[in-house]
mmCIF file of C-alpha atoms in Angstrom:
data_model
loop_
_atom_site.group_PDB
_atom_site.id
_atom_site.type_symbol
_atom_site.label_atom_id
_atom_site.label_comp_id
_atom_site.label_asym_id
_atom_site.label_seq_id
_atom_site.Cartn_x
_atom_site.Cartn_y
_atom_site.Cartn_z
ATOM 1 C CA MET A 1 16.547 -16.923 16.117
ATOM 2 C CA ARG A 2 17.829 -14.153 14.178
ATOM 3 C CA LYS A 3 15.751 -14.856 10.616
ATOM 4 C CA ILE A 4 12.738 -15.211 12.892
ATOM 5 C CA ALA A 5 13.000 -12.011 14.629
ATOM 6 C CA ARG A 6 13.218 -10.235 11.635
ATOM 7 C CA VAL A 7 10.325 -11.858 10.561
ATOM 8 C CA GLY A 8 8.572 -10.954 13.384
ATOM 9 C CA MET A 9 9.125 -7.083 12.385
ATOM 10 C CA LEU A 10 6.949 -7.483 9.609
ATOM 11 C CA ALA A 11 3.673 -6.481 11.757
ATOM 12 C CA VAL A 12 5.379 -2.989 11.570
ATOM 13 C CA ALA A 13 6.126 -3.477 8.281
ATOM 14 C CA LEU A 14 3.004 -4.717 6.847
ATOM 15 C CA ALA A 15 0.814 -1.848 7.966
ATOM 16 C CA ALA A 16 2.329 0.595 5.420
ATOM 17 C CA ILE A 17 1.319 -1.148 2.732
ATOM 18 C CA PRO A 18 -1.175 1.088 0.745
ATOM 19 C CA THR A 19 -3.273 0.154 -1.640
ATOM 20 C CA VAL A 20 -1.134 -0.784 -2.718
ATOM 21 C CA GLN A 21 2.467 -1.461 -2.097
ATOM 22 C CA ALA A 22 10.914 -2.533 -1.982
ATOM 23 C CA ALA A 23 12.435 -0.929 -4.722
ATOM 24 C CA ASN A 24 14.207 -3.598 -7.954
ATOM 25 C CA GLN A 25 17.779 -2.443 -8.401
ATOM 26 C CA GLU A 26 16.960 0.402 -10.561
ATOM 27 C CA GLN A 27 14.781 2.053 -7.947
ATOM 28 C CA LYS A 28 16.917 1.546 -4.841
ATOM 29 C CA ALA A 29 18.772 5.084 -5.462
ATOM 30 C CA ALA A 30 17.462 7.964 -4.231
ATOM 31 C CA ALA A 31 14.892 9.557 -6.607
ATOM 32 C CA SER A 32 17.048 12.130 -8.480
ATOM 33 C CA LYS A 33 15.583 15.601 -9.229
ATOM 34 C CA LEU A 34 14.553 16.736 -12.797
ATOM 35 C CA ALA A 35 15.222 20.145 -14.121
ATOM 36 C CA PRO A 36 12.425 22.701 -13.399
ATOM 37 C CA VAL A 37 9.749 21.840 -15.250
ATOM 38 C CA SER A 38 5.730 23.317 -15.444
ATOM 39 C CA LEU A 39 4.344 21.309 -13.110
ATOM 40 C CA PRO A 40 0.834 20.069 -13.307
ATOM 41 C CA THR A 41 -1.804 20.363 -10.449
ATOM 42 C CA VAL A 42 -2.515 17.813 -7.551
ATOM 43 C CA ASP A 43 -6.329 18.059 -9.182
ATOM 44 C CA GLN A 44 -4.617 17.292 -13.020
ATOM 45 C CA ILE A 45 -2.347 14.580 -12.032
ATOM 46 C CA LEU A 46 -5.111 12.796 -9.441
ATOM 47 C CA ASP A 47 -7.553 12.886 -12.693
ATOM 48 C CA LYS A 48 -4.960 11.058 -14.926
ATOM 49 C CA TYR A 49 -4.365 8.636 -12.344
ATOM 50 C CA VAL A 50 -8.018 7.818 -12.406
ATOM 51 C CA ARG A 51 -8.144 7.666 -16.422
ATOM 52 C CA ALA A 52 -5.200 5.507 -16.002
ATOM 53 C CA LEU A 53 -6.707 2.785 -13.980
ATOM 54 C CA GLY A 54 -10.053 2.196 -16.000
ATOM 55 C CA GLY A 55 -11.742 5.838 -14.919
ATOM 56 C CA LYS A 56 -14.201 7.162 -12.174
ATOM 57 C CA SER A 57 -17.405 4.785 -13.555
ATOM 58 C CA ALA A 58 -15.417 1.491 -13.578
ATOM 59 C CA ILE A 59 -13.849 1.931 -10.419
ATOM 60 C CA GLU A 60 -17.196 3.060 -8.551
ATOM 61 C CA LYS A 61 -18.752 -0.311 -10.236
ATOM 62 C CA LEU A 62 -16.170 -2.330 -7.805
ATOM 63 C CA THR A 63 -17.680 -3.342 -4.429
ATOM 64 C CA SER A 64 -14.968 -6.076 -3.014
ATOM 65 C CA ARG A 65 -11.296 -7.729 -4.120
ATOM 66 C CA VAL A 66 -9.928 -10.639 -3.052
ATOM 67 C CA SER A 67 -6.000 -10.801 -3.745
ATOM 68 C CA LYS A 68 -4.143 -13.893 -3.329
ATOM 69 C CA GLY A 69 -0.481 -14.553 -4.080
ATOM 70 C CA THR A 70 3.176 -15.285 -2.312
ATOM 71 C CA PHE A 71 5.288 -13.438 0.023
ATOM 72 C CA ASP A 72 8.888 -13.035 -0.485
ATOM 73 C CA ILE A 73 11.868 -12.070 1.736
ATOM 74 C CA PRO A 74 15.113 -12.529 -0.854
ATOM 75 C CA ALA A 75 17.611 -11.280 1.971
ATOM 76 C CA LEU A 76 16.177 -13.861 4.475
ATOM 77 C CA GLY A 77 15.294 -16.709 1.919
ATOM 78 C CA VAL A 78 11.914 -16.930 3.400
ATOM 79 C CA ILE A 79 8.960 -17.669 1.288
ATOM 80 C CA GLY A 80 5.405 -17.256 2.285
ATOM 81 C CA SER A 81 1.701 -16.972 1.061
ATOM 82 C CA PHE A 82 -0.392 -13.601 1.277
ATOM 83 C CA GLU A 83 -4.319 -13.159 1.162
ATOM 84 C CA ALA A 84 -5.988 -9.832 1.174
ATOM 85 C CA TYR A 85 -9.521 -8.694 0.877
ATOM 86 C CA ALA A 86 -11.442 -5.772 0.973
ATOM 87 C CA LYS A 87 -14.814 -4.254 0.836
ATOM 88 C CA ALA A 88 -16.669 -1.405 0.101
ATOM 89 C CA PRO A 89 -16.776 1.534 1.780
ATOM 90 C CA ASN A 90 -14.104 0.931 4.626
ATOM 91 C CA LYS A 91 -13.055 -2.734 5.172
ATOM 92 C CA SER A 92 -9.690 -4.536 4.496
ATOM 93 C CA ALA A 93 -7.843 -7.268 5.878
ATOM 94 C CA SER A 94 -4.523 -9.176 4.795
ATOM 95 C CA VAL A 95 -2.814 -12.549 6.081
ATOM 96 C CA VAL A 96 0.430 -13.524 5.759
ATOM 97 C CA ASP A 97 1.652 -17.251 6.022
ATOM 98 C CA ILE A 98 5.375 -18.263 7.053
ATOM 99 C CA PRO A 99 6.590 -21.099 7.576
ATOM 100 C CA SER A 100 7.891 -21.981 11.125
ATOM 101 C CA PHE A 101 6.722 -18.439 12.306
ATOM 102 C CA GLY A 102 2.888 -18.669 11.685
ATOM 103 C CA GLN A 103 0.624 -15.791 10.560
ATOM 104 C CA ILE A 104 0.861 -11.848 10.456
ATOM 105 C CA ARG A 105 -2.696 -10.592 10.329
ATOM 106 C CA GLN A 106 -4.143 -7.044 10.055
ATOM 107 C CA GLY A 107 -7.163 -5.193 9.479
ATOM 108 C CA PHE A 108 -9.915 -2.781 9.933
ATOM 109 C CA ASP A 109 -13.500 -3.690 10.209
ATOM 110 C CA GLY A 110 -14.561 -0.266 9.695
ATOM 111 C CA LYS A 111 -14.168 1.279 12.991
ATOM 112 C CA VAL A 112 -11.701 -0.907 14.649
ATOM 113 C CA GLY A 113 -8.035 -1.542 13.280
ATOM 114 C CA TRP A 114 -6.141 -4.332 14.684
ATOM 115 C CA ALA A 115 -2.844 -6.080 14.060
ATOM 116 C CA GLY A 116 -1.299 -10.037 15.611
ATOM 117 C CA ASN A 117 1.296 -12.027 14.788
ATOM 118 C CA PRO A 118 2.784 -14.784 16.804
ATOM 119 C CA GLN A 119 5.578 -12.847 18.711
ATOM 120 C CA GLN A 120 3.291 -10.045 20.040
ATOM 121 C CA GLY A 121 -0.224 -11.485 20.032
ATOM 122 C CA LEU A 122 -3.115 -9.300 18.547
ATOM 123 C CA ARG A 123 -3.515 -5.994 19.483
ATOM 124 C CA GLU A 124 -5.475 -2.978 18.582
ATOM 125 C CA LEU A 125 -4.245 -0.102 16.458
ATOM 126 C CA SER A 126 -4.074 3.492 17.614
ATOM 127 C CA GLY A 127 -2.687 6.812 16.985
ATOM 128 C CA GLN A 128 -1.222 7.150 13.674
ATOM 129 C CA GLU A 129 -1.426 3.433 12.927
ATOM 130 C CA LEU A 130 -5.001 3.222 12.969
ATOM 131 C CA GLY A 131 -5.118 6.702 10.516
ATOM 132 C CA THR A 132 -3.120 4.951 8.483
ATOM 133 C CA ALA A 133 -5.137 2.012 8.360
ATOM 134 C CA MET A 134 -8.340 4.131 7.831
ATOM 135 C CA ARG A 135 -7.362 5.613 4.760
ATOM 136 C CA SER A 136 -5.730 2.255 3.369
ATOM 137 C CA ALA A 137 -8.795 0.346 4.454
ATOM 138 C CA GLU A 138 -11.010 2.984 2.419
ATOM 139 C CA PHE A 139 -12.239 0.838 -0.874
ATOM 140 C CA HIS A 140 -12.442 4.236 -3.610
ATOM 141 C CA GLN A 141 -9.318 6.025 -1.843
ATOM 142 C CA VAL A 142 -8.325 7.196 -5.384
ATOM 143 C CA LEU A 143 -11.760 9.021 -5.486
ATOM 144 C CA LYS A 144 -11.126 10.373 -2.028
ATOM 145 C CA PHE A 145 -8.015 11.588 -1.850
ATOM 146 C CA HIS A 146 -9.069 15.052 -0.848
ATOM 147 C CA GLN A 147 -11.309 13.888 1.637
ATOM 148 C CA LEU A 148 -8.690 11.542 3.551
ATOM 149 C CA TYR A 149 -5.745 13.985 3.380
ATOM 150 C CA ALA A 150 -6.358 17.744 5.039
ATOM 151 C CA LYS A 151 -3.102 19.020 2.472
ATOM 152 C CA MET A 152 -2.420 18.238 -1.194
ATOM 153 C CA THR A 153 0.999 19.833 -2.571
ATOM 154 C CA VAL A 154 2.721 19.358 -5.693
ATOM 155 C CA LYS A 155 5.994 18.955 -4.652
ATOM 156 C CA GLY A 156 8.277 18.498 -8.040
ATOM 157 C CA ALA A 157 9.327 16.292 -10.787
ATOM 158 C CA GLU A 158 11.693 13.171 -10.035
ATOM 159 C CA LYS A 159 12.946 10.223 -11.122
ATOM 160 C CA VAL A 160 12.002 6.597 -9.989
ATOM 161 C CA GLY A 161 14.127 4.481 -11.657
ATOM 162 C CA GLU A 162 13.868 5.412 -15.415
ATOM 163 C CA ARG A 163 10.611 6.862 -15.180
ATOM 164 C CA ASP A 164 9.921 11.007 -14.697
ATOM 165 C CA THR A 165 7.256 11.278 -11.853
ATOM 166 C CA TYR A 166 5.331 14.042 -10.498
ATOM 167 C CA VAL A 167 5.522 13.829 -6.558
ATOM 168 C CA ILE A 168 2.027 14.779 -4.484
ATOM 169 C CA GLU A 169 2.598 15.145 -0.828
ATOM 170 C CA ALA A 170 -0.185 14.360 1.345
ATOM 171 C CA ASP A 171 -0.878 15.490 4.819
ATOM 172 C CA PRO A 172 -3.509 13.289 6.923
ATOM 173 C CA GLY A 173 -2.721 15.990 9.781
ATOM 174 C CA ASP A 174 -1.698 13.640 12.083
ATOM 175 C CA GLY A 175 2.291 13.653 10.958
ATOM 176 C CA SER A 176 2.326 10.556 8.628
ATOM 177 C CA LEU A 177 3.222 12.708 5.737
ATOM 178 C CA ARG A 178 2.697 10.630 2.517
ATOM 179 C CA ARG A 179 4.465 10.878 -0.940
ATOM 180 C CA MET A 180 3.026 9.865 -4.338
ATOM 181 C CA TYR A 181 4.819 9.079 -7.456
ATOM 182 C CA PHE A 182 2.911 9.180 -10.325
ATOM 183 C CA ASP A 183 4.480 8.230 -13.728
ATOM 184 C CA SER A 184 4.458 11.202 -15.860
ATOM 185 C CA LEU A 185 3.534 9.270 -19.414
ATOM 186 C CA THR A 186 1.403 6.619 -17.827
ATOM 187 C CA GLY A 187 -0.230 8.280 -14.933
ATOM 188 C CA LEU A 188 0.026 5.137 -12.802
ATOM 189 C CA LEU A 189 1.348 5.398 -9.248
ATOM 190 C CA VAL A 190 5.285 3.645 -9.379
ATOM 191 C CA ARG A 191 6.078 4.878 -5.944
ATOM 192 C CA ASN A 192 4.471 5.408 -2.346
ATOM 193 C CA VAL A 193 6.675 6.497 0.636
ATOM 194 C CA ILE A 194 5.037 7.092 4.418
ATOM 195 C CA GLU A 195 6.849 8.733 7.232
ATOM 196 C CA ARG A 196 5.446 7.316 10.552
ATOM 197 C CA ASP A 197 6.060 8.281 14.115
ATOM 198 C CA GLY A 198 7.382 5.098 16.310
ATOM 199 C CA PRO A 199 9.487 4.490 19.562
ATOM 200 C CA GLN A 200 12.631 4.731 17.013
ATOM 201 C CA GLY A 201 11.424 7.990 16.032
ATOM 202 C CA ARG A 202 10.348 8.772 12.334
ATOM 203 C CA LEU A 203 10.500 5.681 10.058
ATOM 204 C CA THR A 204 9.949 5.911 6.205
ATOM 205 C CA PHE A 205 8.185 2.763 4.287
ATOM 206 C CA GLU A 206 8.425 2.736 0.799
ATOM 207 C CA SER A 207 6.136 0.618 -1.569
ATOM 208 C CA TYR A 208 6.862 0.236 -5.782
ATOM 209 C CA PRO A 209 3.873 -1.302 -7.144
ATOM 210 C CA GLU A 210 4.548 -3.046 -10.399
ATOM 211 C CA ASP A 211 3.164 -4.729 -13.368
ATOM 212 C CA TYR A 212 -0.428 -3.248 -13.752
ATOM 213 C CA ARG A 213 -2.824 -5.638 -15.095
ATOM 214 C CA GLU A 214 -6.402 -5.090 -15.865
ATOM 215 C CA VAL A 215 -8.944 -7.074 -13.671
ATOM 216 C CA GLY A 216 -12.733 -6.566 -13.999
ATOM 217 C CA GLY A 217 -12.654 -3.008 -15.640
ATOM 218 C CA ILE A 218 -9.383 -1.564 -14.187
ATOM 219 C CA LYS A 219 -5.847 -1.584 -13.985
ATOM 220 C CA VAL A 220 -4.542 -3.164 -10.408
ATOM 221 C CA PRO A 221 -0.749 -3.824 -9.459
ATOM 222 C CA PHE A 222 0.307 -7.668 -9.328
ATOM 223 C CA VAL A 223 4.057 -6.676 -8.061
ATOM 224 C CA LEU A 224 4.510 -4.385 -4.645
ATOM 225 C CA ARG A 225 7.984 -4.665 -3.761
ATOM 226 C CA GLN A 226 8.378 -2.780 -0.323
ATOM 227 C CA ASN A 227 11.298 -1.349 1.054
ATOM 228 C CA ASN A 228 10.894 -0.914 4.953
ATOM 229 C CA PRO A 229 13.517 0.104 7.790
ATOM 230 C CA ASP A 230 13.960 -3.801 9.352
ATOM 231 C CA VAL A 231 13.162 -5.756 6.361
ATOM 232 C CA SER A 232 12.476 -5.714 2.554
ATOM 233 C CA PHE A 233 9.779 -7.922 1.160
ATOM 234 C CA VAL A 234 7.750 -8.872 -2.634
ATOM 235 C CA ILE A 235 4.497 -9.762 -2.941
ATOM 236 C CA THR A 236 3.198 -11.602 -6.078
ATOM 237 C CA MET A 237 -0.141 -11.419 -6.728
ATOM 238 C CA THR A 238 -1.186 -15.271 -8.697
ATOM 239 C CA GLU A 239 -5.101 -13.786 -8.320
ATOM 240 C CA ILE A 240 -7.002 -10.707 -8.046
ATOM 241 C CA GLN A 241 -10.884 -10.903 -7.982
ATOM 242 C CA HIS A 242 -13.507 -8.155 -7.913
ATOM 243 C CA ASN A 243 -17.069 -8.086 -6.972
ATOM 244 C CA VAL A 244 -17.029 -11.860 -5.461
ATOM 245 C CA PRO A 245 -18.862 -12.453 -2.077
ATOM 246 C CA VAL A 246 -16.666 -11.199 1.280
ATOM 247 C CA ASP A 247 -17.682 -12.340 4.993
ATOM 248 C CA ASP A 248 -17.802 -9.109 7.068
ATOM 249 C CA ALA A 249 -15.938 -12.139 9.854
ATOM 250 C CA ARG A 250 -12.645 -12.013 7.905
ATOM 251 C CA PHE A 251 -12.599 -8.081 9.018
ATOM 252 C CA SER A 252 -13.214 -8.448 12.569
ATOM 253 C CA LYS A 253 -10.577 -8.742 15.544
ATOM 254 C CA ALA A 254 -12.925 -11.682 16.947
ATOM 255 C CA GLY A 255 -12.995 -13.072 13.753
ATOM 256 C CA SER A 256 -9.235 -13.081 13.428
ATOM 257 C CA ASN A 257 -8.453 -14.786 16.206
#
């Protein structure tokens, strides 16, 4: 029963998956600060990120994404399947299917955000949860950071595992601060931290996108390790497709039943 209860907590944990998304052994240690350096600006870091992914033109050519893979909770010995659907301009949905527990679903249809699992049923998102879902669903999010966040600041240079990174703190104005760690050499996002307020106070959700590969002209992470207050998990993609038809019903709350 304890295993099932902890799996049930994933409904909250999965809401923090961004665009992308538990640390490996090298990354679990808290990021240590580097010696003072001359820091690039927010725009310089973000521009390098866009170029590292494949460039603005290549990103704008994409209109949909379908991802499939495995979902693993190593501490519990739980393995399930994972599917995610995204469609421009701002629709997304994901499904985690875990044996002996059922499906954990969440989505945003362009206006309404929702989440459901066998323990809590289906519910609409509001407040910070809804705001996070809206920003995560923005298909061309990497090109619209200034529109999505009221304030962005370069907080410094830090270590993430063996990587030197530049840290941008993004504030959407609702208290759900986000810190993004960009590899100083490759420009790619290697760590993502979101702080959100809840019944238990402010909680921190960490994700580590890894194994970037080129698909349809841009680089996407095929591994996402996420470390949350209740449970840590690993999503490993086996298939990612771009510009394929996706029925809008996949994103609707009604279609999730």
